[in-house]
């Protein structure tokens, strides 16, 4: 294998966002180029294309493969059966791979933590279906309250979200089967159902428990502490412990930005086949603990619970959740650059996945964002040049909102200078340049080139005028590439 094209982004795509390329495809789309004979000198890398945008402009109309969508992956790592590299490379880069691999190397993951702390865990029950040959009758469950997956809230779910066990029957085909089983004609005539195809999780139902569903809640992972007895279905995973604070601690960890980052980048399903996280994937999340942070997280969780219980209309616990995230970062020894990579993944990559053409990742870059990008990239370069009597200084240009490209200039001088804001008008030149950055690969498929232009002691960094290309993590990546070029003498 030499190249893999992953077109999963176009699964269920709108017609104006690439849908015309693959019709009504709902499964993941990939193209693999292979040859029967082993090459004489096989490359140690595999080219991996994972495009994320479909562009319609006066220049092109088609699938857009940006420079960030192409990765060269180590063949040896790609051949490992349990590798996470394909998924990480789809939405992240080398820095993300380093972070995830470090987390995967932790001694204790969630499954070990549950077993070591005698915390029971199981998915819930299933209703009977056409293939059921030995239905199970259980009158205890029929008298319990039931919670549907969509009624589970992040951090804490109030008992007002519970309903009758009959709310398990939402699928029309399932309702028909139960109507026939109980010999009634209308759903209103059904008694409390007491027959099921499979009963699991019964030992969890009495609570207290922590629940999570395979799907997400408002595009976020959803783990919820419950302190009342309730049954749930097989798309929900429950944890039970008499130690309520351990459940609250896990709720904080698993609702955190770090957990979202880790699980979305390692899940075999999310973003590929269905927007869900499977239980066996959740079990892989690493667990780090110390008494001080444990107590602080439990206290914050109780404060969030109180906010939810006392809310009259909308619930607002954003400030408390920020404190939770900061504590989790500290607990896992996530440094500032790693933290920025995680936040950029959440703010740009996942936002682009869910909102597609309406994502803020595609919006024109903000002036403060370019300032931050320039400051970070020059700081990284100057740290590398420390002691060389040479300094990297940045020049920023103003452009109008609809200019397709954005540019900054990095100049090397013997003195450190403040970032210079140029009044030079470069919009027309950038528009002309944009026309030459597109290369047609196939019908409706285009590749947009990356451009670093060097002239004397100046390096011009030219990128599309979109926020995702001017993030802090992108500045760190560009700085690393420039340092490598300097070291190699290019």
Short mmCIF file of C-alpha atoms in Angstrom, two decimals:
data_model
loop_
_atom_site.label_atom_id
_atom_site.label_comp_id
_atom_site.label_asym_id
_atom_site.label_seq_id
_atom_site.Cartn_x
_atom_site.Cartn_y
_atom_site.Cartn_z
CA UNK A 1 0.00 0.00 0.00
CA UNK A 2 1.30 3.42 -0.95
CA UNK A 3 -1.65 5.76 -0.47
CA UNK A 4 -4.93 5.74 1.45
CA UNK A 5 -7.70 8.28 0.82
CA UNK A 6 -10.17 8.50 3.70
CA UNK A 7 -13.39 10.25 2.63
CA UNK A 8 -15.33 9.65 5.84
CA UNK A 9 -16.03 13.38 6.15
CA UNK A 10 -18.44 13.03 3.20
CA UNK A 11 -20.57 10.35 4.88
CA UNK A 12 -24.10 11.76 5.03
CA UNK A 13 -22.78 14.98 3.49
CA UNK A 14 -25.14 17.67 2.28
CA UNK A 15 -25.38 18.14 -1.47
CA UNK A 16 -23.57 21.48 -1.19
CA UNK A 17 -20.84 19.96 0.96
CA UNK A 18 -19.61 17.13 -1.21
CA UNK A 19 -22.73 14.99 -1.28
CA UNK A 20 -22.85 14.91 -5.06
CA UNK A 21 -19.54 13.05 -5.12
CA UNK A 22 -20.84 10.00 -3.28
CA UNK A 23 -24.62 10.28 -3.52
CA UNK A 24 -26.38 9.00 -0.42
CA UNK A 25 -23.44 7.09 1.06
CA UNK A 26 -23.82 6.50 4.79
CA UNK A 27 -20.80 4.27 5.37
CA UNK A 28 -17.18 5.42 5.43
CA UNK A 29 -15.59 5.90 2.01
CA UNK A 30 -11.96 5.02 1.35
CA UNK A 31 -9.78 4.42 -1.69
CA UNK A 32 -6.73 2.17 -1.40
CA UNK A 33 -4.07 2.06 -4.13
CA UNK A 34 -2.15 -1.22 -4.01
CA UNK A 35 -0.04 -3.45 -6.22
CA UNK A 36 0.42 -7.20 -6.27
CA UNK A 37 4.20 -7.23 -6.40
CA UNK A 38 6.41 -5.97 -3.59
CA UNK A 39 8.42 -2.89 -4.75
CA UNK A 40 12.18 -3.27 -4.96
CA UNK A 41 12.65 -0.34 -2.58
CA UNK A 42 9.36 0.08 -0.68
CA UNK A 43 8.84 3.40 1.01
CA UNK A 44 8.89 3.41 4.80
CA UNK A 45 5.95 5.83 4.73
CA UNK A 46 2.31 5.58 3.63
CA UNK A 47 0.63 8.69 2.21
CA UNK A 48 -2.63 9.24 4.09
CA UNK A 49 -5.18 11.73 2.76
CA UNK A 50 -8.09 12.67 5.03
CA UNK A 51 -9.82 15.74 3.49
CA UNK A 52 -12.28 17.65 5.66
CA UNK A 53 -13.79 20.34 3.44
CA UNK A 54 -15.71 20.80 0.23
CA UNK A 55 -15.19 24.16 -1.47
CA UNK A 56 -17.35 26.09 -3.89
CA UNK A 57 -15.70 29.29 -5.11
CA UNK A 58 -14.92 31.23 -8.27
CA UNK A 59 -11.76 29.12 -8.64
CA UNK A 60 -12.89 25.56 -7.88
CA UNK A 61 -15.89 23.49 -6.95
CA UNK A 62 -15.07 20.18 -5.34
CA UNK A 63 -13.45 18.28 -2.54
CA UNK A 64 -10.58 20.25 -1.06
CA UNK A 65 -7.46 18.46 0.21
CA UNK A 66 -5.42 20.93 2.27
CA UNK A 67 -1.79 20.46 3.26
CA UNK A 68 -2.95 19.58 6.79
CA UNK A 69 -5.04 16.75 5.32
CA UNK A 70 -1.98 14.86 4.06
CA UNK A 71 0.19 12.89 6.48
CA UNK A 72 3.10 10.55 5.80
CA UNK A 73 2.71 7.73 8.30
CA UNK A 74 5.45 5.26 9.35
CA UNK A 75 4.68 1.97 7.60
CA UNK A 76 5.87 -0.05 10.59
CA UNK A 77 3.38 1.70 12.91
CA UNK A 78 0.56 1.39 10.36
CA UNK A 79 0.99 -2.40 10.26
CA UNK A 80 0.39 -2.85 14.01
CA UNK A 81 -3.09 -4.35 14.54
CA UNK A 82 -3.85 -2.20 17.59
CA UNK A 83 -2.40 1.07 16.28
CA UNK A 84 -4.29 4.34 16.79
CA UNK A 85 -2.30 6.18 14.13
CA UNK A 86 -4.99 6.17 11.42
CA UNK A 87 -7.58 7.89 13.58
CA UNK A 88 -5.15 10.33 15.16
CA UNK A 89 -3.75 11.32 11.75
CA UNK A 90 -7.27 11.84 10.42
CA UNK A 91 -7.91 14.74 12.82
CA UNK A 92 -4.54 15.54 14.37
CA UNK A 93 -0.79 15.52 13.84
CA UNK A 94 2.48 14.27 15.31
CA UNK A 95 2.05 16.31 18.48
CA UNK A 96 -1.36 14.71 19.06
CA UNK A 97 0.09 11.26 18.48
CA UNK A 98 2.74 11.91 21.13
CA UNK A 99 0.13 13.05 23.66
CA UNK A 100 -2.20 10.09 23.03
CA UNK A 101 0.64 7.55 23.13
CA UNK A 102 1.83 8.97 26.45
CA UNK A 103 -1.68 8.66 27.87
CA UNK A 104 -2.00 5.11 26.52
CA UNK A 105 1.20 4.24 28.35
CA UNK A 106 -0.35 4.96 31.75
CA UNK A 107 -0.28 2.10 34.25
CA UNK A 108 -3.98 2.24 35.13
CA UNK A 109 -6.86 2.65 32.70
CA UNK A 110 -10.55 2.94 33.52
CA UNK A 111 -11.19 -0.79 33.43
CA UNK A 112 -8.39 -1.51 35.89
CA UNK A 113 -9.57 1.33 38.14
CA UNK A 114 -13.12 -0.09 38.19
CA UNK A 115 -11.89 -3.58 39.03
CA UNK A 116 -9.40 -2.39 41.67
CA UNK A 117 -12.08 -0.31 43.41
CA UNK A 118 -14.87 -2.92 43.24
CA UNK A 119 -17.01 -0.72 40.99
CA UNK A 120 -19.57 -2.78 39.06
CA UNK A 121 -20.20 -1.92 35.42
CA UNK A 122 -22.56 -3.16 32.70
CA UNK A 123 -24.69 -2.04 29.78
CA UNK A 124 -28.47 -2.14 30.21
CA UNK A 125 -31.40 -4.27 29.08
CA UNK A 126 -32.80 -5.00 25.63
CA UNK A 127 -36.48 -5.31 24.57
CA UNK A 128 -37.68 -8.42 22.77
CA UNK A 129 -37.37 -8.52 18.99
CA UNK A 130 -38.21 -10.89 16.14
CA UNK A 131 -35.22 -13.11 16.87
CA UNK A 132 -36.01 -13.53 20.57
CA UNK A 133 -36.59 -17.23 21.33
CA UNK A 134 -36.46 -17.21 25.14
CA UNK A 135 -37.97 -13.98 26.46
CA UNK A 136 -37.09 -13.15 30.08
CA UNK A 137 -39.84 -12.14 32.48
CA UNK A 138 -38.84 -9.79 35.30
CA UNK A 139 -41.44 -8.04 37.45
CA UNK A 140 -38.88 -6.17 39.55
CA UNK A 141 -37.62 -4.23 36.54
CA UNK A 142 -41.16 -3.51 35.38
CA UNK A 143 -41.73 -1.54 38.61
CA UNK A 144 -38.57 0.55 38.20
CA UNK A 145 -38.33 3.96 36.59
CA UNK A 146 -36.53 4.04 33.25
CA UNK A 147 -34.28 6.66 31.66
CA UNK A 148 -33.92 7.06 27.93
CA UNK A 149 -30.39 7.82 26.63
CA UNK A 150 -31.33 11.27 25.34
CA UNK A 151 -32.59 12.24 28.82
CA UNK A 152 -29.18 11.70 30.41
CA UNK A 153 -27.49 15.02 31.23
CA UNK A 154 -23.81 15.79 31.71
CA UNK A 155 -22.46 15.58 35.29
CA UNK A 156 -25.85 15.03 36.99
CA UNK A 157 -29.32 13.88 35.95
CA UNK A 158 -32.35 14.72 38.09
CA UNK A 159 -35.04 12.09 38.69
CA UNK A 160 -37.52 14.31 36.84
CA UNK A 161 -35.86 12.97 33.67
CA UNK A 162 -36.96 9.43 34.51
CA UNK A 163 -40.08 7.87 32.98
CA UNK A 164 -42.15 4.69 32.96
CA UNK A 165 -40.44 1.44 31.88
CA UNK A 166 -42.65 1.50 28.78
CA UNK A 167 -40.61 4.40 27.42
CA UNK A 168 -38.11 1.69 26.50
CA UNK A 169 -40.40 1.08 23.52
CA UNK A 170 -39.62 3.81 21.04
CA UNK A 171 -38.93 1.82 17.89
CA UNK A 172 -42.12 1.22 15.84
CA UNK A 173 -41.16 -2.36 15.05
CA UNK A 174 -40.48 -3.06 18.73
CA UNK A 175 -43.86 -1.59 19.70
CA UNK A 176 -45.61 -3.91 17.21
CA UNK A 177 -43.85 -6.93 18.76
CA UNK A 178 -44.96 -5.96 22.27
CA UNK A 179 -48.53 -5.25 21.16
CA UNK A 180 -48.65 -8.74 19.73
CA UNK A 181 -47.02 -10.29 22.80
CA UNK A 182 -49.55 -8.70 25.19
CA UNK A 183 -52.45 -9.18 22.72
CA UNK A 184 -53.48 -5.51 22.70
CA UNK A 185 -54.10 -3.14 19.79
CA UNK A 186 -52.89 0.23 21.10
CA UNK A 187 -49.75 1.26 22.94
CA UNK A 188 -51.96 2.89 25.57
CA UNK A 189 -53.39 -0.54 26.39
CA UNK A 190 -49.99 -2.04 27.19
CA UNK A 191 -49.41 -2.92 30.85
CA UNK A 192 -46.05 -2.17 32.44
CA UNK A 193 -43.85 -4.35 30.28
CA UNK A 194 -42.13 -7.15 32.16
CA UNK A 195 -40.60 -9.22 29.36
CA UNK A 196 -37.21 -8.58 27.79
CA UNK A 197 -34.79 -10.10 25.33
CA UNK A 198 -31.76 -9.60 27.51
CA UNK A 199 -31.28 -8.34 31.06
CA UNK A 200 -27.89 -6.90 31.92
CA UNK A 201 -26.99 -4.17 34.36
CA UNK A 202 -29.67 -5.15 36.87
CA UNK A 203 -27.10 -5.03 39.64
CA UNK A 204 -26.44 -1.38 38.71
CA UNK A 205 -30.05 -0.19 38.69
CA UNK A 206 -30.42 0.41 42.42
CA UNK A 207 -27.65 3.03 42.33
CA UNK A 208 -25.85 5.22 43.10
CA UNK A 209 -24.45 5.07 39.60
CA UNK A 210 -22.57 6.85 36.84
CA UNK A 211 -24.14 6.51 33.39
CA UNK A 212 -22.86 7.25 29.92
CA UNK A 213 -24.45 6.73 26.52
CA UNK A 214 -22.77 5.75 23.28
CA UNK A 215 -23.92 8.94 21.57
CA UNK A 216 -22.89 12.45 22.56
CA UNK A 217 -24.85 15.26 24.24
CA UNK A 218 -24.71 18.52 22.30
CA UNK A 219 -21.54 17.21 20.64
CA UNK A 220 -19.92 16.51 24.02
CA UNK A 221 -19.18 13.33 25.92
CA UNK A 222 -21.92 12.70 28.46
CA UNK A 223 -21.22 11.06 31.82
CA UNK A 224 -23.81 11.56 34.51
CA UNK A 225 -23.99 10.85 38.24
CA UNK A 226 -27.40 9.58 39.44
CA UNK A 227 -28.39 9.01 43.05
CA UNK A 228 -31.74 7.26 42.50
CA UNK A 229 -32.75 3.79 41.30
CA UNK A 230 -33.40 3.62 37.56
CA UNK A 231 -33.15 1.13 34.67
CA UNK A 232 -31.53 1.89 31.30
CA UNK A 233 -31.10 0.23 27.91
CA UNK A 234 -28.17 -1.48 26.19
CA UNK A 235 -26.85 1.70 24.53
CA UNK A 236 -26.05 3.00 28.01
CA UNK A 237 -23.13 1.91 30.19
CA UNK A 238 -23.47 2.14 33.97
CA UNK A 239 -21.00 2.09 36.86
CA UNK A 240 -22.18 1.39 40.43
CA UNK A 241 -20.38 2.03 43.71
CA UNK A 242 -21.44 2.72 47.28
CA UNK A 243 -18.60 5.25 47.32
CA UNK A 244 -20.43 8.16 45.68
CA UNK A 245 -17.33 10.35 45.60
CA UNK A 246 -15.46 7.89 43.39
CA UNK A 247 -18.31 8.14 40.89
CA UNK A 248 -18.17 11.93 41.08
CA UNK A 249 -14.41 11.81 40.55
CA UNK A 250 -14.83 9.64 37.44
CA UNK A 251 -17.59 11.94 36.18
CA UNK A 252 -15.19 14.90 36.33
CA UNK A 253 -12.41 13.02 34.55
CA UNK A 254 -14.62 11.58 31.81
CA UNK A 255 -16.55 14.82 31.16
CA UNK A 256 -13.28 16.76 30.81
CA UNK A 257 -11.74 18.21 27.67
CA UNK A 258 -8.86 15.76 28.05
CA UNK A 259 -11.21 12.75 27.94
CA UNK A 260 -13.03 14.15 24.88
CA UNK A 261 -9.71 14.67 23.15
CA UNK A 262 -8.43 11.18 23.98
CA UNK A 263 -11.62 9.24 23.24
CA UNK A 264 -12.54 11.06 20.02
CA UNK A 265 -9.00 10.60 18.68
CA UNK A 266 -8.89 6.89 19.53
CA UNK A 267 -12.47 5.74 18.89
CA UNK A 268 -12.88 3.38 15.94
CA UNK A 269 -16.47 4.53 15.42
CA UNK A 270 -16.74 8.28 16.06
CA UNK A 271 -16.28 10.24 12.84
CA UNK A 272 -15.90 7.06 10.81
CA UNK A 273 -19.10 5.07 11.02
CA UNK A 274 -21.35 6.50 13.74
CA UNK A 275 -21.07 9.41 16.15
CA UNK A 276 -20.65 7.31 19.27
CA UNK A 277 -18.06 6.00 21.71
CA UNK A 278 -18.26 2.28 22.51
CA UNK A 279 -17.80 0.92 26.06
CA UNK A 280 -14.60 -0.97 25.23
CA UNK A 281 -13.10 2.32 24.03
CA UNK A 282 -14.09 4.15 27.22
CA UNK A 283 -12.30 1.50 29.29
CA UNK A 284 -8.98 2.52 27.70
CA UNK A 285 -9.02 6.03 29.18
CA UNK A 286 -6.09 6.36 31.62
CA UNK A 287 -6.87 7.13 35.26
CA UNK A 288 -4.51 9.24 37.36
CA UNK A 289 -5.36 10.03 40.96
CA UNK A 290 -4.09 11.80 44.03
CA UNK A 291 -5.97 12.69 47.21
CA UNK A 292 -5.71 16.46 46.91
CA UNK A 293 -7.06 16.70 43.35
CA UNK A 294 -9.61 13.96 44.10
CA UNK A 295 -11.14 16.05 46.90
CA UNK A 296 -11.14 19.23 44.82
CA UNK A 297 -12.85 17.53 41.87
CA UNK A 298 -15.48 15.95 44.12
CA UNK A 299 -16.21 19.38 45.64
CA UNK A 300 -16.56 20.95 42.19
CA UNK A 301 -18.86 18.13 41.08
CA UNK A 302 -21.12 18.69 44.10
CA UNK A 303 -21.26 22.40 43.24
CA UNK A 304 -22.29 21.52 39.65
CA UNK A 305 -24.97 19.16 40.99
CA UNK A 306 -26.29 21.97 43.19
CA UNK A 307 -26.45 24.34 40.21
CA UNK A 308 -28.39 21.78 38.17
CA UNK A 309 -30.83 21.01 41.00
CA UNK A 310 -31.50 24.68 41.75
CA UNK A 311 -31.71 25.95 38.17
CA UNK A 312 -35.07 27.45 37.24
CA UNK A 313 -34.51 27.79 33.49
CA UNK A 314 -31.05 27.34 31.94
CA UNK A 315 -28.21 25.71 33.83
CA UNK A 316 -24.90 27.57 33.86
CA UNK A 317 -21.86 25.86 35.34
CA UNK A 318 -19.27 26.98 32.76
CA UNK A 319 -16.91 28.50 35.34
CA UNK A 320 -17.04 25.36 37.46
CA UNK A 321 -16.37 23.20 34.41
CA UNK A 322 -13.33 25.33 33.51
CA UNK A 323 -11.97 24.66 37.00
CA UNK A 324 -12.59 20.94 36.49
CA UNK A 325 -10.68 20.99 33.19
CA UNK A 326 -7.74 22.90 34.69
CA UNK A 327 -7.50 20.45 37.59
CA UNK A 328 -7.59 17.49 35.20
CA UNK A 329 -4.82 19.02 33.07
CA UNK A 330 -2.73 19.49 36.19
CA UNK A 331 -3.45 15.95 37.38
CA UNK A 332 -2.25 14.47 34.08
CA UNK A 333 0.80 16.79 33.83
CA UNK A 334 -0.41 18.34 30.58
CA UNK A 335 1.92 21.24 29.74
CA UNK A 336 0.86 24.51 28.11
CA UNK A 337 1.64 23.45 24.51
CA UNK A 338 -0.17 20.11 24.96
CA UNK A 339 -3.12 21.93 26.49
CA UNK A 340 -3.24 24.22 23.46
CA UNK A 341 -3.26 21.24 21.08
CA UNK A 342 -6.17 19.74 22.99
CA UNK A 343 -8.16 22.97 22.98
CA UNK A 344 -7.51 23.58 19.27
CA UNK A 345 -8.69 20.04 18.49
CA UNK A 346 -11.95 20.68 20.36
CA UNK A 347 -12.48 24.24 19.09
CA UNK A 348 -11.59 23.64 15.44
CA UNK A 349 -11.45 19.95 14.46
CA UNK A 350 -14.54 18.69 16.25
CA UNK A 351 -16.42 21.89 15.43
CA UNK A 352 -15.58 21.38 11.74
CA UNK A 353 -16.77 17.77 11.94
CA UNK A 354 -20.14 18.66 13.44
CA UNK A 355 -20.92 22.00 11.78
CA UNK A 356 -19.15 21.46 8.46
CA UNK A 357 -19.52 24.57 6.25
CA UNK A 358 -20.89 26.57 9.23
CA UNK A 359 -17.93 25.82 11.47
CA UNK A 360 -16.01 28.66 13.07
CA UNK A 361 -12.86 26.84 11.90
CA UNK A 362 -13.63 28.10 8.36
CA UNK A 363 -14.31 31.70 9.35
CA UNK A 364 -11.81 34.45 8.40
CA UNK A 365 -8.92 34.69 10.81
CA UNK A 366 -9.12 37.22 13.65
CA UNK A 367 -6.44 39.88 14.08
CA UNK A 368 -5.71 38.79 17.67
CA UNK A 369 -5.33 35.22 16.41
CA UNK A 370 -2.63 36.26 13.90
CA UNK A 371 -0.90 38.26 16.66
CA UNK A 372 -0.89 35.18 18.89
CA UNK A 373 0.35 32.96 16.05
CA UNK A 374 3.20 35.40 15.24
CA UNK A 375 4.24 35.77 18.88
CA UNK A 376 4.31 32.03 19.46
CA UNK A 377 6.21 31.09 16.30
CA UNK A 378 8.86 33.79 16.85
CA UNK A 379 9.24 32.77 20.52
CA UNK A 380 9.81 29.15 19.47
CA UNK A 381 12.35 30.18 16.82
CA UNK A 382 14.14 32.50 19.24
CA UNK A 383 14.37 29.77 21.87
CA UNK A 384 16.07 27.63 19.22
CA UNK A 385 18.39 30.50 18.17
CA UNK A 386 19.29 31.40 21.76
CA UNK A 387 22.95 32.41 22.00
CA UNK A 388 23.38 32.80 18.21
CA UNK A 389 23.04 36.63 18.15
CA UNK A 390 20.17 36.17 15.72
CA UNK A 391 16.51 36.88 16.34
CA UNK A 392 13.27 36.10 14.51
CA UNK A 393 10.91 39.08 14.20
CA UNK A 394 7.41 39.10 12.76
CA UNK A 395 5.60 41.44 10.39
CA UNK A 396 1.80 41.27 10.20
CA UNK A 397 -0.28 42.54 7.26
CA UNK A 398 -3.85 43.79 7.31
CA UNK A 399 -6.19 42.19 4.82
CA UNK A 400 -9.87 42.54 4.10
CA UNK A 401 -12.23 39.86 5.40
CA UNK A 402 -12.80 38.09 2.07
CA UNK A 403 -9.19 37.84 0.92
CA UNK A 404 -8.59 34.09 0.40
CA UNK A 405 -5.11 34.03 1.96
CA UNK A 406 -3.37 35.50 5.00
CA UNK A 407 0.38 36.21 5.22
CA UNK A 408 2.97 37.02 7.86
CA UNK A 409 6.70 37.63 7.39
CA UNK A 410 9.43 36.26 9.65
CA UNK A 411 12.67 38.26 9.37
CA UNK A 412 16.00 37.38 10.97
CA UNK A 413 17.99 40.29 12.48
CA UNK A 414 20.72 40.81 15.06
CA UNK A 415 18.25 42.60 17.35
CA UNK A 416 14.95 41.52 18.88
CA UNK A 417 12.10 43.75 17.74
CA UNK A 418 8.42 44.08 18.50
CA UNK A 419 5.93 42.66 16.00
CA UNK A 420 5.60 45.15 13.16
CA UNK A 421 2.14 45.91 11.74
CA UNK A 422 2.54 46.82 8.08
CA UNK A 423 0.15 49.15 6.24
CA UNK A 424 1.13 47.65 2.89
CA UNK A 425 -1.89 46.55 0.85
CA UNK A 426 -1.40 42.97 -0.31
CA UNK A 427 -4.97 41.74 -0.90
CA UNK A 428 -4.81 41.77 -4.71
CA UNK A 429 -1.48 39.92 -4.74
CA UNK A 430 -2.84 37.28 -2.38
CA UNK A 431 -5.91 36.81 -4.57
CA UNK A 432 -3.71 36.25 -7.63
CA UNK A 433 -1.47 33.88 -5.70
CA UNK A 434 -4.46 31.83 -4.52
CA UNK A 435 -5.23 30.85 -8.11
CA UNK A 436 -1.88 29.05 -8.37
CA UNK A 437 -2.14 27.10 -5.11
CA UNK A 438 -4.82 24.73 -6.43
CA UNK A 439 -3.92 21.51 -8.22
CA UNK A 440 -6.63 19.38 -9.79
CA UNK A 441 -6.16 15.72 -8.82
CA UNK A 442 -9.35 14.29 -10.32
CA UNK A 443 -12.86 15.36 -11.23
CA UNK A 444 -14.11 17.50 -8.33
CA UNK A 445 -11.00 16.75 -6.22
CA UNK A 446 -8.41 19.49 -5.68
CA UNK A 447 -5.22 19.78 -3.64
CA UNK A 448 -4.29 23.12 -2.07
CA UNK A 449 -0.55 23.60 -1.71
CA UNK A 450 1.24 24.90 1.37
CA UNK A 451 3.48 27.89 0.79
CA UNK A 452 6.52 29.15 2.71
CA UNK A 453 8.37 31.63 0.51
CA UNK A 454 11.98 32.54 1.32
CA UNK A 455 13.77 35.67 0.17
CA UNK A 456 17.11 36.60 1.72
CA UNK A 457 16.64 36.79 5.49
CA UNK A 458 12.84 36.72 5.22
CA UNK A 459 10.39 33.84 5.31
CA UNK A 460 6.82 34.53 4.17
CA UNK A 461 4.25 32.18 5.72
CA UNK A 462 1.14 32.10 3.55
CA UNK A 463 -1.93 30.16 4.61
CA UNK A 464 -5.67 30.17 3.78
CA UNK A 465 -7.62 32.91 5.54
CA UNK A 466 -9.36 30.46 7.91
CA UNK A 467 -9.05 30.29 11.68
CA UNK A 468 -8.04 26.62 11.76
CA UNK A 469 -4.77 27.41 9.94
CA UNK A 470 -3.74 30.13 12.40
CA UNK A 471 -4.22 28.31 15.69
CA UNK A 472 -1.64 28.16 18.46
CA UNK A 473 -0.98 24.47 17.81
CA UNK A 474 -0.45 25.23 14.09
CA UNK A 475 2.12 27.87 15.09
CA UNK A 476 4.00 25.26 17.12
CA UNK A 477 3.90 22.84 14.18
CA UNK A 478 5.11 25.48 11.70
CA UNK A 479 7.90 26.48 14.09
CA UNK A 480 9.06 22.86 14.32
CA UNK A 481 9.12 22.56 10.52
CA UNK A 482 11.10 25.79 10.14
CA UNK A 483 13.63 24.63 12.74
CA UNK A 484 14.08 21.35 10.87
CA UNK A 485 14.63 23.26 7.63
CA UNK A 486 17.20 25.49 9.33
CA UNK A 487 19.02 22.45 10.73
CA UNK A 488 19.05 20.75 7.33
CA UNK A 489 20.33 23.91 5.65
CA UNK A 490 17.30 24.30 3.35
#
